[in-house]
Amino acid sequence: RVKEIGKNDFQFYTPEMNEMVSKKMQLEIGLRKALERKEFEVYYQPQIDVNSGRVIGVEALIRWEHPKLGFISPVEFIPIAEETGLIIPIGEWVLKEACRQNKEWQNQGFPAMRMAVNISSRQFKQSNLIAIVSKALEESGLEPHYLELELTESIIQDSKYAIMTMHQLKQMGIYLSIDDFGTGYSSLSYLKLFPIDSLKIDQSFTRNMFEDDKDAALVHTIISMAHNLDLKVIAEGVETEAQLAFLSQRQCNEAQGYLFSRPLPAHAISELIKHPYTYG
Ligand code: C2E
Ligand code: MG
Ligand code: MG
Ligand code: MG
């Protein structure tokens, strides 16, 4: 049994560091088996039209329940999936499942809405992305304009290839948006090159709007810029009425956040959209 260790003793750190390394390894090992063991589930978070208060879309967000460690946040495991390449099969599974679910809701007679799927940069760069997206649409029978792909500014690194791929997706009729807008370090010039439909204002700006005037100014500026470029704009992380009012006054098109709903499993979304859901 180890006796009390002084806080300046190096051993104080070692077990924690070991634990961190082994947790990452545990996650990596777990991720390799998670698909076949059916440990993933897709949750959906409503996106609301600011003017009408209606649900116009949902964002698909993956959830993972590790058999021993319990629920692991995608913030923790998506980067590991990216690093190991596991994001390719996992991402394809999410895309298929999300398209299938959206078509199922349409078949059940719910008002048609868009399904937004996050695409990480490694997924975006895979050579058969177009084939994978086409297959997900074909197999589900979902029309392409009901699918949205959320891309991040990081894909811009390889801009020639990115522009080509985006044009192909656009020609297929898919809705394209830039996620976490404003948090990347890319130049704005890509906005005129990329055939995108909308910008998603990152939640870090929305969150601090009333604590920091500069965040409010950034939110306002992103909305104006999007509109000047003929793009739609959606704010993420909307948690309060005051934030919604601010966004509405500045003609932000859409909003998403805990104010309306947390991400929910498919059956709970069915309940929500069963009775024509209108916020406010
Ligand atoms: P994201 O795409 O920016 O998704 C928004 C995140 O913000 C989600 O976290 C959502 O649950 C959370 N959120 C939504 N509204 C609020 C709010 O009002 N307040 C706060 N505090 N948070 C809010 P989540 O589900 O943990 O996902 C985190 C990130 O993981 C996502 O950020 C996305 O980058 C990534 N991710 C999730 N699912 C997938 C996936 O299927 N594929 C890929 N490639 N990435 C995914
Ligand atoms: Mg997203
Ligand atoms: Mg985001
Ligand atoms: Mg994000």
PDB file of C-alpha atoms in Angstrom, residues 49-276:
ATOM      1  CA  ASP A  49     -36.378  28.873 -38.317  1.00  0.00           C
ATOM      2  CA  VAL A  50     -36.129  32.115 -36.353  1.00  0.00           C
ATOM      3  CA  ASN A  51     -39.107  33.771 -38.079  1.00  0.00           C
ATOM      4  CA  SER A  52     -41.644  30.972 -37.861  1.00  0.00           C
ATOM      5  CA  GLY A  53     -40.313  29.059 -34.850  1.00  0.00           C
ATOM      6  CA  ARG A  54     -40.631  25.833 -36.835  1.00  0.00           C
ATOM      7  CA  VAL A  55     -38.179  22.985 -36.938  1.00  0.00           C
ATOM      8  CA  ILE A  56     -36.588  23.136 -40.380  1.00  0.00           C
ATOM      9  CA  GLY A  57     -33.841  20.633 -39.765  1.00  0.00           C
ATOM     10  CA  VAL A  58     -31.942  18.496 -37.324  1.00  0.00           C
ATOM     11  CA  GLU A  59     -28.234  17.956 -36.802  1.00  0.00           C
ATOM     12  CA  ALA A  60     -27.051  14.360 -36.428  1.00  0.00           C
ATOM     13  CA  LEU A  61     -24.685  14.004 -33.456  1.00  0.00           C
ATOM     14  CA  ILE A  62     -23.040  10.689 -32.701  1.00  0.00           C
ATOM     15  CA  ARG A  63     -23.211   9.157 -29.216  1.00  0.00           C
ATOM     16  CA  TRP A  64     -21.017   6.336 -27.944  1.00  0.00           C
ATOM     17  CA  GLU A  65     -21.559   4.209 -24.895  1.00  0.00           C
ATOM     18  CA  HIS A  66     -18.345   2.410 -24.020  1.00  0.00           C
ATOM     19  CA  PRO A  67     -19.123  -0.902 -22.259  1.00  0.00           C
ATOM     20  CA  LYS A  68     -16.890  -0.042 -19.269  1.00  0.00           C
ATOM     21  CA  LEU A  69     -16.364   3.701 -19.383  1.00  0.00           C
ATOM     22  CA  GLY A  70     -19.962   4.682 -20.142  1.00  0.00           C
ATOM     23  CA  PHE A  71     -20.867   7.644 -22.357  1.00  0.00           C
ATOM     24  CA  ILE A  72     -17.869   9.233 -24.018  1.00  0.00           C
ATOM     25  CA  SER A  73     -18.237  12.690 -25.536  1.00  0.00           C
ATOM     26  CA  PRO A  74     -17.602  13.025 -29.270  1.00  0.00           C
ATOM     27  CA  VAL A  75     -15.282  15.891 -28.341  1.00  0.00           C
ATOM     28  CA  GLU A  76     -13.089  13.179 -26.832  1.00  0.00           C
ATOM     29  CA  PHE A  77     -13.421  10.319 -29.309  1.00  0.00           C
ATOM     30  CA  ILE A  78     -13.878  12.023 -32.691  1.00  0.00           C
ATOM     31  CA  PRO A  79     -10.265  13.303 -32.660  1.00  0.00           C
ATOM     32  CA  ILE A  80      -9.056   9.746 -31.901  1.00  0.00           C
ATOM     33  CA  ALA A  81     -11.234   8.409 -34.694  1.00  0.00           C
ATOM     34  CA  GLU A  82      -9.690  11.032 -36.997  1.00  0.00           C
ATOM     35  CA  GLU A  83      -6.149  10.151 -35.968  1.00  0.00           C
ATOM     36  CA  THR A  84      -6.644   6.420 -36.468  1.00  0.00           C
ATOM     37  CA  GLY A  85      -8.713   6.668 -39.650  1.00  0.00           C
ATOM     38  CA  LEU A  86     -11.650   5.015 -37.895  1.00  0.00           C
ATOM     39  CA  ILE A  87     -13.647   8.136 -38.709  1.00  0.00           C
ATOM     40  CA  ILE A  88     -14.045   6.735 -42.245  1.00  0.00           C
ATOM     41  CA  PRO A  89     -16.255   3.732 -41.359  1.00  0.00           C
ATOM     42  CA  ILE A  90     -17.838   5.565 -38.396  1.00  0.00           C
ATOM     43  CA  GLY A  91     -18.638   8.613 -40.518  1.00  0.00           C
ATOM     44  CA  GLU A  92     -20.140   6.451 -43.245  1.00  0.00           C
ATOM     45  CA  TRP A  93     -22.334   4.735 -40.667  1.00  0.00           C
ATOM     46  CA  VAL A  94     -23.599   8.088 -39.296  1.00  0.00           C
ATOM     47  CA  LEU A  95     -24.324   9.352 -42.804  1.00  0.00           C
ATOM     48  CA  LYS A  96     -26.296   6.222 -43.745  1.00  0.00           C
ATOM     49  CA  GLU A  97     -28.194   6.151 -40.480  1.00  0.00           C
ATOM     50  CA  ALA A  98     -29.038   9.853 -40.637  1.00  0.00           C
ATOM     51  CA  CYS A  99     -30.319   9.617 -44.233  1.00  0.00           C
ATOM     52  CA  ARG A 100     -32.327   6.516 -43.402  1.00  0.00           C
ATOM     53  CA  GLN A 101     -33.871   8.177 -40.356  1.00  0.00           C
ATOM     54  CA  ASN A 102     -34.780  11.350 -42.218  1.00  0.00           C
ATOM     55  CA  LYS A 103     -36.513   9.338 -44.950  1.00  0.00           C
ATOM     56  CA  GLU A 104     -38.322   7.312 -42.287  1.00  0.00           C
ATOM     57  CA  TRP A 105     -39.713  10.503 -40.738  1.00  0.00           C
ATOM     58  CA  GLN A 106     -40.870  11.612 -44.190  1.00  0.00           C
ATOM     59  CA  ASN A 107     -42.512   8.225 -44.783  1.00  0.00           C
ATOM     60  CA  GLN A 108     -44.308   8.583 -41.457  1.00  0.00           C
ATOM     61  CA  GLY A 109     -45.809  11.817 -42.745  1.00  0.00           C
ATOM     62  CA  PHE A 110     -43.844  14.364 -40.724  1.00  0.00           C
ATOM     63  CA  PRO A 111     -43.087  17.655 -42.484  1.00  0.00           C
ATOM     64  CA  ALA A 112     -39.914  17.194 -44.529  1.00  0.00           C
ATOM     65  CA  MET A 113     -36.810  18.692 -42.981  1.00  0.00           C
ATOM     66  CA  ARG A 114     -33.092  18.855 -43.603  1.00  0.00           C
ATOM     67  CA  MET A 115     -30.682  16.415 -41.992  1.00  0.00           C
ATOM     68  CA  ALA A 116     -27.292  17.961 -41.201  1.00  0.00           C
ATOM     69  CA  VAL A 117     -24.346  15.565 -40.901  1.00  0.00           C
ATOM     70  CA  ASN A 118     -20.888  16.554 -39.636  1.00  0.00           C
ATOM     71  CA  ILE A 119     -18.065  15.662 -41.987  1.00  0.00           C
ATOM     72  CA  SER A 120     -14.572  15.805 -40.540  1.00  0.00           C
ATOM     73  CA  SER A 121     -11.655  16.846 -42.697  1.00  0.00           C
ATOM     74  CA  ARG A 122     -10.266  13.335 -43.024  1.00  0.00           C
ATOM     75  CA  GLN A 123     -13.646  12.112 -44.232  1.00  0.00           C
ATOM     76  CA  PHE A 124     -13.906  15.002 -46.635  1.00  0.00           C
ATOM     77  CA  LYS A 125     -10.530  14.148 -48.132  1.00  0.00           C
ATOM     78  CA  GLN A 126     -11.268  10.463 -48.720  1.00  0.00           C
ATOM     79  CA  SER A 127     -11.196   9.760 -52.420  1.00  0.00           C
ATOM     80  CA  ASN A 128     -14.566   8.000 -52.534  1.00  0.00           C
ATOM     81  CA  LEU A 129     -16.551  10.591 -50.566  1.00  0.00           C
ATOM     82  CA  ILE A 130     -18.876  11.307 -53.488  1.00  0.00           C
ATOM     83  CA  ALA A 131     -19.583   7.597 -53.952  1.00  0.00           C
ATOM     84  CA  ILE A 132     -20.297   7.164 -50.242  1.00  0.00           C
ATOM     85  CA  VAL A 133     -22.673  10.117 -50.134  1.00  0.00           C
ATOM     86  CA  SER A 134     -24.427   8.958 -53.320  1.00  0.00           C
ATOM     87  CA  LYS A 135     -24.842   5.492 -51.881  1.00  0.00           C
ATOM     88  CA  ALA A 136     -26.330   6.811 -48.622  1.00  0.00           C
ATOM     89  CA  LEU A 137     -28.855   8.841 -50.625  1.00  0.00           C
ATOM     90  CA  GLU A 138     -29.720   5.991 -52.986  1.00  0.00           C
ATOM     91  CA  GLU A 139     -30.102   3.353 -50.312  1.00  0.00           C
ATOM     92  CA  SER A 140     -32.312   5.571 -48.181  1.00  0.00           C
ATOM     93  CA  GLY A 141     -34.252   7.162 -51.015  1.00  0.00           C
ATOM     94  CA  LEU A 142     -33.676  10.581 -49.450  1.00  0.00           C
ATOM     95  CA  GLU A 143     -33.685  13.487 -51.872  1.00  0.00           C
ATOM     96  CA  PRO A 144     -30.330  15.299 -51.856  1.00  0.00           C
ATOM     97  CA  HIS A 145     -31.702  18.712 -50.874  1.00  0.00           C
ATOM     98  CA  TYR A 146     -32.809  17.186 -47.553  1.00  0.00           C
ATOM     99  CA  LEU A 147     -29.199  16.359 -46.766  1.00  0.00           C
ATOM    100  CA  GLU A 148     -26.811  18.974 -45.421  1.00  0.00           C
ATOM    101  CA  LEU A 149     -23.111  18.403 -44.926  1.00  0.00           C
ATOM    102  CA  GLU A 150     -21.409  20.482 -42.214  1.00  0.00           C
ATOM    103  CA  LEU A 151     -17.804  21.138 -43.135  1.00  0.00           C
ATOM    104  CA  THR A 152     -15.206  22.978 -41.078  1.00  0.00           C
ATOM    105  CA  GLU A 153     -12.751  25.608 -42.201  1.00  0.00           C
ATOM    106  CA  SER A 154      -9.935  23.073 -41.776  1.00  0.00           C
ATOM    107  CA  ILE A 155     -10.798  21.433 -45.113  1.00  0.00           C
ATOM    108  CA  ILE A 156      -9.552  24.564 -46.797  1.00  0.00           C
ATOM    109  CA  GLN A 157      -5.940  23.497 -46.353  1.00  0.00           C
ATOM    110  CA  ASP A 158      -6.196  21.604 -49.587  1.00  0.00           C
ATOM    111  CA  SER A 159      -8.255  24.179 -51.341  1.00  0.00           C
ATOM    112  CA  LYS A 160      -8.158  23.031 -54.986  1.00  0.00           C
ATOM    113  CA  TYR A 161      -9.359  19.575 -54.126  1.00  0.00           C
ATOM    114  CA  ALA A 162     -11.854  20.924 -51.600  1.00  0.00           C
ATOM    115  CA  ILE A 163     -13.436  23.284 -54.111  1.00  0.00           C
ATOM    116  CA  MET A 164     -13.759  20.513 -56.671  1.00  0.00           C
ATOM    117  CA  THR A 165     -15.376  18.140 -54.184  1.00  0.00           C
ATOM    118  CA  MET A 166     -17.741  20.818 -52.933  1.00  0.00           C
ATOM    119  CA  HIS A 167     -18.853  21.608 -56.463  1.00  0.00           C
ATOM    120  CA  GLN A 168     -19.587  17.935 -57.056  1.00  0.00           C
ATOM    121  CA  LEU A 169     -21.653  17.764 -53.875  1.00  0.00           C
ATOM    122  CA  LYS A 170     -23.416  21.003 -54.801  1.00  0.00           C
ATOM    123  CA  GLN A 171     -24.222  19.648 -58.269  1.00  0.00           C
ATOM    124  CA  MET A 172     -25.807  16.640 -56.617  1.00  0.00           C
ATOM    125  CA  GLY A 173     -28.147  19.094 -54.894  1.00  0.00           C
ATOM    126  CA  ILE A 174     -26.753  18.761 -51.370  1.00  0.00           C
ATOM    127  CA  TYR A 175     -26.895  21.687 -48.933  1.00  0.00           C
ATOM    128  CA  LEU A 176     -23.438  22.712 -47.685  1.00  0.00           C
ATOM    129  CA  SER A 177     -22.544  24.687 -44.597  1.00  0.00           C
ATOM    130  CA  ILE A 178     -19.440  25.797 -42.718  1.00  0.00           C
ATOM    131  CA  ASP A 179     -19.553  24.640 -39.092  1.00  0.00           C
ATOM    132  CA  ASP A 180     -17.918  26.492 -36.178  1.00  0.00           C
ATOM    133  CA  PHE A 181     -17.573  29.516 -38.420  1.00  0.00           C
ATOM    134  CA  GLY A 182     -15.106  32.078 -37.140  1.00  0.00           C
ATOM    135  CA  THR A 183     -12.930  29.726 -35.108  1.00  0.00           C
ATOM    136  CA  GLY A 184     -10.566  28.657 -37.896  1.00  0.00           C
ATOM    137  CA  TYR A 185      -7.607  30.692 -39.010  1.00  0.00           C
ATOM    138  CA  SER A 186      -8.427  30.757 -42.678  1.00  0.00           C
ATOM    139  CA  SER A 187      -8.762  33.837 -44.843  1.00  0.00           C
ATOM    140  CA  LEU A 188     -12.223  35.019 -45.810  1.00  0.00           C
ATOM    141  CA  SER A 189     -11.447  34.771 -49.501  1.00  0.00           C
ATOM    142  CA  TYR A 190     -12.538  31.142 -49.560  1.00  0.00           C
ATOM    143  CA  LEU A 191     -16.110  32.276 -49.010  1.00  0.00           C
ATOM    144  CA  LYS A 192     -16.301  33.509 -52.587  1.00  0.00           C
ATOM    145  CA  LEU A 193     -14.761  30.305 -53.947  1.00  0.00           C
ATOM    146  CA  PHE A 194     -16.754  27.720 -52.021  1.00  0.00           C
ATOM    147  CA  PRO A 195     -20.236  26.843 -53.253  1.00  0.00           C
ATOM    148  CA  ILE A 196     -21.771  26.887 -49.782  1.00  0.00           C
ATOM    149  CA  ASP A 197     -25.302  27.649 -48.636  1.00  0.00           C
ATOM    150  CA  SER A 198     -24.859  28.677 -45.047  1.00  0.00           C
ATOM    151  CA  LEU A 199     -22.569  29.626 -42.173  1.00  0.00           C
ATOM    152  CA  LYS A 200     -22.959  28.264 -38.654  1.00  0.00           C
ATOM    153  CA  ILE A 201     -21.890  30.852 -36.097  1.00  0.00           C
ATOM    154  CA  ASP A 202     -19.768  29.049 -33.527  1.00  0.00           C
ATOM    155  CA  GLN A 203     -21.305  28.689 -30.093  1.00  0.00           C
ATOM    156  CA  SER A 204     -18.347  30.364 -28.414  1.00  0.00           C
ATOM    157  CA  PHE A 205     -19.568  33.679 -29.898  1.00  0.00           C
ATOM    158  CA  THR A 206     -23.236  33.082 -29.113  1.00  0.00           C
ATOM    159  CA  ARG A 207     -22.463  32.080 -25.542  1.00  0.00           C
ATOM    160  CA  ASN A 208     -20.655  35.290 -24.582  1.00  0.00           C
ATOM    161  CA  MET A 209     -22.767  37.742 -26.543  1.00  0.00           C
ATOM    162  CA  PHE A 210     -23.974  39.579 -23.456  1.00  0.00           C
ATOM    163  CA  GLU A 211     -20.789  39.324 -21.432  1.00  0.00           C
ATOM    164  CA  ASP A 212     -18.529  40.539 -24.179  1.00  0.00           C
ATOM    165  CA  ASP A 213     -19.468  43.366 -26.565  1.00  0.00           C
ATOM    166  CA  LYS A 214     -16.924  42.072 -29.010  1.00  0.00           C
ATOM    167  CA  ASP A 215     -18.658  38.724 -29.287  1.00  0.00           C
ATOM    168  CA  ALA A 216     -21.929  40.534 -29.927  1.00  0.00           C
ATOM    169  CA  ALA A 217     -20.226  42.599 -32.611  1.00  0.00           C
ATOM    170  CA  LEU A 218     -18.803  39.439 -34.187  1.00  0.00           C
ATOM    171  CA  VAL A 219     -22.191  37.737 -34.233  1.00  0.00           C
ATOM    172  CA  HIS A 220     -23.771  40.793 -35.814  1.00  0.00           C
ATOM    173  CA  THR A 221     -20.951  41.066 -38.354  1.00  0.00           C
ATOM    174  CA  ILE A 222     -21.103  37.403 -39.353  1.00  0.00           C
ATOM    175  CA  ILE A 223     -24.866  37.670 -39.936  1.00  0.00           C
ATOM    176  CA  SER A 224     -24.453  40.784 -42.115  1.00  0.00           C
ATOM    177  CA  MET A 225     -21.545  39.299 -44.006  1.00  0.00           C
ATOM    178  CA  ALA A 226     -23.420  36.064 -44.677  1.00  0.00           C
ATOM    179  CA  HIS A 227     -26.395  37.980 -46.023  1.00  0.00           C
ATOM    180  CA  ASN A 228     -24.208  40.201 -48.183  1.00  0.00           C
ATOM    181  CA  LEU A 229     -22.729  37.055 -49.688  1.00  0.00           C
ATOM    182  CA  ASP A 230     -26.210  35.616 -50.214  1.00  0.00           C
ATOM    183  CA  LEU A 231     -25.679  32.896 -47.611  1.00  0.00           C
ATOM    184  CA  LYS A 232     -28.001  31.739 -44.865  1.00  0.00           C
ATOM    185  CA  VAL A 233     -26.791  31.912 -41.311  1.00  0.00           C
ATOM    186  CA  ILE A 234     -27.518  29.740 -38.292  1.00  0.00           C
ATOM    187  CA  ALA A 235     -26.421  30.388 -34.718  1.00  0.00           C
ATOM    188  CA  GLU A 236     -25.347  27.441 -32.576  1.00  0.00           C
ATOM    189  CA  GLY A 237     -25.469  27.219 -28.813  1.00  0.00           C
ATOM    190  CA  VAL A 238     -28.573  29.384 -28.321  1.00  0.00           C
ATOM    191  CA  GLU A 239     -29.545  28.937 -24.672  1.00  0.00           C
ATOM    192  CA  THR A 240     -31.553  32.016 -23.715  1.00  0.00           C
ATOM    193  CA  GLU A 241     -34.501  34.092 -24.911  1.00  0.00           C
ATOM    194  CA  ALA A 242     -32.281  37.164 -24.860  1.00  0.00           C
ATOM    195  CA  GLN A 243     -29.826  35.537 -27.259  1.00  0.00           C
ATOM    196  CA  LEU A 244     -32.688  34.537 -29.554  1.00  0.00           C
ATOM    197  CA  ALA A 245     -34.099  38.088 -29.494  1.00  0.00           C
ATOM    198  CA  PHE A 246     -30.697  39.529 -30.383  1.00  0.00           C
ATOM    199  CA  LEU A 247     -30.348  37.089 -33.282  1.00  0.00           C
ATOM    200  CA  SER A 248     -33.899  37.669 -34.471  1.00  0.00           C
ATOM    201  CA  GLN A 249     -33.461  41.464 -34.491  1.00  0.00           C
ATOM    202  CA  ARG A 250     -30.442  41.017 -36.696  1.00  0.00           C
ATOM    203  CA  GLN A 251     -32.281  38.681 -39.100  1.00  0.00           C
ATOM    204  CA  CYS A 252     -30.311  35.570 -38.266  1.00  0.00           C
ATOM    205  CA  ASN A 253     -32.157  32.891 -40.276  1.00  0.00           C
ATOM    206  CA  GLU A 254     -31.914  29.869 -38.024  1.00  0.00           C
ATOM    207  CA  ALA A 255     -30.990  28.909 -34.478  1.00  0.00           C
ATOM    208  CA  GLN A 256     -29.995  25.744 -32.639  1.00  0.00           C
ATOM    209  CA  GLY A 257     -29.377  25.206 -28.960  1.00  0.00           C
ATOM    210  CA  TYR A 258     -30.583  24.047 -25.577  1.00  0.00           C
ATOM    211  CA  LEU A 259     -33.240  26.803 -25.556  1.00  0.00           C
ATOM    212  CA  PHE A 260     -35.192  24.717 -28.071  1.00  0.00           C
ATOM    213  CA  SER A 261     -33.922  21.232 -27.357  1.00  0.00           C
ATOM    214  CA  ARG A 262     -30.887  19.198 -26.467  1.00  0.00           C
ATOM    215  CA  PRO A 263     -29.824  16.538 -28.944  1.00  0.00           C
ATOM    216  CA  LEU A 264     -32.318  13.658 -28.553  1.00  0.00           C
ATOM    217  CA  PRO A 265     -32.653  10.053 -29.713  1.00  0.00           C
ATOM    218  CA  ALA A 266     -34.793   9.518 -32.817  1.00  0.00           C
ATOM    219  CA  HIS A 267     -37.931   8.402 -30.947  1.00  0.00           C
ATOM    220  CA  ALA A 268     -37.937  11.595 -28.859  1.00  0.00           C
ATOM    221  CA  ILE A 269     -37.595  13.720 -31.992  1.00  0.00           C
ATOM    222  CA  SER A 270     -40.597  11.871 -33.437  1.00  0.00           C
ATOM    223  CA  GLU A 271     -42.611  12.958 -30.385  1.00  0.00           C
ATOM    224  CA  LEU A 272     -41.393  16.527 -30.764  1.00  0.00           C
ATOM    225  CA  ILE A 273     -42.296  16.897 -34.449  1.00  0.00           C
ATOM    226  CA  LYS A 274     -45.518  14.883 -34.235  1.00  0.00           C
ATOM    227  CA  HIS A 275     -47.508  17.878 -33.052  1.00  0.00           C
ATOM    228  CA  PRO A 276     -46.325  20.600 -35.460  1.00  0.00           C
TER     229      PRO A 276
END
